[in-house]
Structures are given as structure tokens and as C-alpha cells.
Amino acid sequence: MPTATAPSITPAAWRRATDALAHALKDWRASEGERWIYVGKTLVAAFAALWLAYRLGLDSPSTAMTTTVILALPSSGMVLEKSFYRFCGTLLGCTAALCLIGFFPQQPVLLFAGLALWVGLCTSGAALHRNAQSYVYVLSGYTACMIVLPAIEQPTQVFALAVTRVAEVSLGIICSAVVSSVLLPRHQGTQVMRAVQARYGKFLGFCQDVLQQKLTPAQVETTHLQFAADVAALENGRSAALFEVSDAVGHVRAQNRKLHAFNASFMTALTTFYTFHRLVDRLQRQGETQVMAQCAPLLAIIAEALQNTPSQDSLDTMQLHLQAALAQARSELEALPVEHAQRIDFETLCELLERFARDISRFHEVYFSLAHDTPLEVSAPLAYAPKTPSALVLASGARSAISLALLALGAYFLAWPYASTAMLMAAVFCALASSSPRPIMMIRQVLNGFFLAFPLSLVCVYFVMVHADGFPMLVLAFAPFLAIGLYFMSNPAQLGLGLGVSTFITQMAPTNIMHIDGAAFLNTGMALIVGLLLAAVVFAVLLPEHTMGHKDHVGPALWREALRACKAKAGGRGESGKHRFDNRMRDLLSQLNAAAGPAPGEATRTVVRQALMLLEIGHSAIELRELVASAQGPGAAREALARCLDSITAWLRTRGEAELQAARQACLTAGACVREALAGGAAAGLTPERSVRLQTALADLHSIYTSLQDTMAPGAGELHAA
């Protein structure tokens, strides 16, 4: 009987199998594999720091290990940036601690008062800046606590404590920086360029959906909030990428100005798009009019240009078609019996469409230059400027100072030896959470991590690690428990939980001479948990409404920024003034977005509507200020525009009904004067440039007037009175 032969595998089948395996590995690498690579790299950095701390005989090896966990971030640029600011903050905090002990040796009340003042100032500084540099303030505050509190009873040891602290933190920084940059590095420069591409596509999609009326008003407002957060995120990513040492960062450094220009052109295009869409929405609510019939083909040109991925040629062609269509629509409307008010609507819409066509063309030009590394002429970069309401800055500092003073005095007079540990933990998280839009939620997540880590640490120390003999066995005993926390940290939604688990477990790392003390273990665990509970109580009791991004503070801050713009104090005139005004308004919206969470409520969306209305008024007011400042000699139009701006400023300052009516009337008067100046332009020797600026002023006046009209009850006044 013939023997059976095994079926042979053809080369084509091998190729299909290997291709399928490669595809599966690629998918795993991009999703779950990315998280495990993050866990593995952090474990390498943590145990390298622990081993070096043992070899150097440092007093607290766990501090070096904890530092690597705190610096565990997705990209090498973020790690290097945070490492740099952590080192600076540690040095500054140690210096402050030495000064405090030197000024108030063995005077605990005065020492606690000075320490509370220092921590309050540092927390206020962190809340004010709210960027990567704010980490310096946070670290310098609670590092001083870490040095001062153990040195209260032994002030002569403060210098040794400071030096040891710097050495331990520096060791963790070095290990994190080396591992993140050498071992499967994930460059921040690459992430920045991906964010640029995603923003570009998202904005084009948003414009298409709005023009096709696919989004509800609530969705439009929520998207504006998300765009504001994207602006801040790109700026943070750009600054982190500058710390990398790679080809990618060289690319980012060379295009630093372009990234600033990308953010600026994006904000300009977004504001113009909202303004003209808002006008179109008003006109559509009036029904089918002759103005809407003339505007429909113009809107179709814009929508068609954005349907597919545009190129610079297609956008240039779109502008030419739009110019021709605008000229034809103007001539056709001139022959129709249209009311004067509707003509103003039409001219305003034409001006906004031309402006948006220029803005979207510039936005695409900057994006294309970034994506393809082509030359682009960019002016001096106007950096993104965070803006935190002063009430929140003061509240953050006062909360930290008061809580630290009370907790320090309580810890000093309690007999519990671990009370200072609890107080220190409370002070640390009071400082860290002050810059969080939802501090209690943040603390709760970390607290849940502590509760989860407590039994894990118990098993790790008393059932596994006690059997470890030598450093390799210590790593095998410790790594699985630490990996649990790091895996949670790799998910942004569970970052607080993972940070709690990881930092708690690293505190259980043995010293050079391993000493197992059950009472110390329980007391340390209880102190850490009690410290977090105290921090949560502080935020629930002390100024609970004064948290970052709270709508009751963001709303008034938006009005103040609009007032600064109308008073020509937004940091300059013209494009620089508008850019700084845009920066601050978008930054406030970014704070609001962070505090609102994934589903903003009606109250939050009301603030967004106010912000968009104020953006409209502020942009127009800055342009009118520029026109008034550039006018030579007295004139009826110039004086009317100046009085109009003064009336708008008075209304923004008081928000009273009388001031609102006065501002509306001033817009009407200024519009009449500008039209009169345009009508008599040839006889008065009006230059073409001046004529164009006066036409723009008419569009700005109409935009301001209709924005003021929106603040009134429906039916109050005639919409087209301007």
C-alpha cells in the first residue's frame, strides 16, 4: 500500500501567511503593543535607577525609582522636557528649603509660615503659566516641603537632605532620559506633524459639514471647544519636540516659526468661518430672499473647493472664480429692487467670503509647507500665550498656602510619627491638582490607585520579595506588580489610577539594607492614603468653585479680553493684536473644554456662544481701531468710528441695557458716516486704499451691530437698521 505524503506548502501560501502575520504584528504594534513597549521601557528605566541607587549607596533608592515613573511619558521629547523642568524645580526647591531653615532655625511656627507662603507663591505661578514651565513651580514648592519637614528637628542635616534629594532625582532623570531616547524611541517631532495633519483634515471636514448643515448648533459649539484644546495641545507638543536630539527634532526646530504660523492661520480662518456662517444662518432664517438667491452660488464655490483635498492651485482657482462670481452677483443685485438693509447684508457677506478664501488659502499654504518641508516666508513668531483668570491664580495659591499651614501645624503637634508623611502627600497633591480642571476627580483616581496598590504591595513585600536573593531576583519579584500600574498609566483615561498604583508600589522598594517592618508598612500606607484624603477635603472645602476652567470664571475673563481688545490693549494693533487676542480667547476656551469633560452642558455651551460672539466683536474692533489710528486729520467718519468704539467699550465694561442701546446707536451713526464718506470719496480725494478700508469698516460695523443685536431679546429692534 503506498505511503501517504504530507501536502506541500507552496511559496504563494508562505507569502500570504507571512504577510498576514506581518499585518497582525503591525496592528498589534500600533495598539496594544505600544502600551507594552511603554511598560517595558519604564521598567528598564526604573530598575536601572534602583540598581544605580544601590551601587551609589543613596539613602532613598525609591525616590530615584519613583522619579522614573513620574517621568514615564509617551514620547522622548516629553520625557526630556519634563526631566529638564523637574531638575530645575528640584534645585530651586532645595535652595528655598536651605534659605527657610537658615532664616528660621528651630522656630517651627515661623518656618511653617514661610514654607506655606513659598508653596502658595509656587502654586500661583504654576496656575498662571499652565504650560510645561509650570512644572518648575510645582516642583519647587513641594520639594521645599520634602526637605524642610524632615529637617525641623535636625536643622543641621538640611544640606545633606538637599544634596541627597538632588542626587536621587537626578539619577532617575538620567535613567528616564537615556532609556526614552535610546530604547525604541518615540519622537515627539513625528507626533507634532501627525497632529498638524489631523488638525488640517478635521478643520476641512468641519467646514464641509457646517456648509452642508450636517451639524447641530450644539455640535458646532462643542467642536469649537475641541479646536481650542487642539491649539493648546499643538503648542505643548511643539515645545516638547524642541528637547529631542534627533533628525525629527531638527525638522521641528527648523519649522518652529511655521508651527506658530499654522496655529495663527488656523485661528484666523476659524474665526472668519464662524462669522460668515453666523451671518448666513441669520439670512437663512429670514427665508428665501433675493440676497440669499445671489449668495447661494457663492457659497457653492466655497463648498466645492473644500469637497476634496484642496491644493494651492485649486484654492487660487477658487479665489478667481469667487471674484468673478462676486462681480456678477453685485451687478445683478444692483439691477434688482432690493432694500438698502439687504444690500448691506450682501456686501458684508461678500467681504467675509473674500476674507475666508484668503484665510483658508493661507492656512493651506502653511500646512503644505509644514507637511512637505518647502520654503515659506513667515514673519517673527507670535507665541501662544496662556491666560489664566487672576481669581483662579490667587485662589490656587491661597488654597495651597492655607492648607499647608494648617496641615503642618497639625502634623507637628500630633504624636503620630507618620503624620508628616500624610501632610507631605496632601501638600504635593494640593499643588499638583491646582492646575487640574477637575482636581477632586484627579485625586479620586490616584486614591483608587492607592487602595488597589495597598494589597498588591502587601503581597509583593511579604510573600514574594522576602524570598528574593540578589538584585535579579528582586527585579523578578517587583516587576509584575509595578507593571500593573504602568499598564494602567499607558491608557490616558486611567492615568490617575496607574499613577497611584505605580507610585505607591515604588515607595515599598527596599533600602540598601533590606528591613521588613510590618508596622512601618501599615503606617506608611495609611499615611499616603490619609494624605490624599486630606487633599480631597481641601479642594472640597477651600474655594471649591475656584478651579481651573470653571465657567463662572472663564465667562467674565472672556469679556475682559474683549474689553482689552476694544481699548487697544490686547498687545498691539493689526495682525499682532488680533493674534494675541485670539490666543487668549482660545486658551480660555481650552480651559473651559478641559473642565466641561466629553459632554459639555447647556451652561458651558452658553459661555462658548458668548466667546464666539466676543471674538467677532473683538476682531472687528481691532480692525476699526487700526483704521482710526491710521486716519490722517479729523473727519466725520473717523470721529464717528472712534465714538462707536468708545460706546462698545463702555458696554463691555458695564454690560448694561443703556450702554447696549448706546453702542447700537453708535454703530448706526458710524455706518451712515462711513457710507457718506464713500459716496463723496472722489470729490474728497479718497485714495483707493482708504476706500477699501472703509468698505471693510462697514462690514465690521455690521458684524458688531448684529452681534450686539444677538444679546437682546428676539424682536427687540430692527435687525437691519444698520
PDB file of C-alpha atoms in Angstrom, residues 30 39 193 231 273 292 302 316 319 430 491 493 522 551 569 577 635 661 667 692 709:
ATOM      1  CA  ALA A  30       0.182  50.248  16.774  1.00  0.00           C
ATOM      2  CA  VAL A  39       5.591  49.456  30.175  1.00  0.00           C
ATOM      3  CA  MET A 193       3.498  66.501  12.374  1.00  0.00           C
ATOM      4  CA  VAL A 231      -4.444  74.702  19.604  1.00  0.00           C
ATOM      5  CA  PHE A 273     -15.602  80.979   9.029  1.00  0.00           C
ATOM      6  CA  MET A 292     -29.895  84.512  -0.439  1.00  0.00           C
ATOM      7  CA  ILE A 302     -16.503  77.632  -1.304  1.00  0.00           C
ATOM      8  CA  ASP A 316      -6.125  80.014  -6.152  1.00  0.00           C
ATOM      9  CA  GLN A 319     -10.446  82.712  -5.378  1.00  0.00           C
ATOM     10  CA  CYS A 430      -2.780  70.157  46.536  1.00  0.00           C
ATOM     11  CA  ASN A 491      -4.190  54.455  28.965  1.00  0.00           C
ATOM     12  CA  ALA A 493      -8.323  57.521  30.715  1.00  0.00           C
ATOM     13  CA  LEU A 522       0.986  49.783  57.556  1.00  0.00           C
ATOM     14  CA  LYS A 551     -17.347  78.584  33.641  1.00  0.00           C
ATOM     15  CA  LYS A 569      -4.577  96.920  24.917  1.00  0.00           C
ATOM     16  CA  GLY A 577      -3.178  92.449  18.217  1.00  0.00           C
ATOM     17  CA  GLY A 635     -13.076 113.636   9.643  1.00  0.00           C
ATOM     18  CA  GLN A 661     -28.565 100.694  23.272  1.00  0.00           C
ATOM     19  CA  CYS A 667     -22.901 101.659  15.144  1.00  0.00           C
ATOM     20  CA  VAL A 692     -11.158  99.598   0.588  1.00  0.00           C
ATOM     21  CA  GLN A 709     -28.453  92.510  18.397  1.00  0.00           C
TER      22      GLN A 709
END
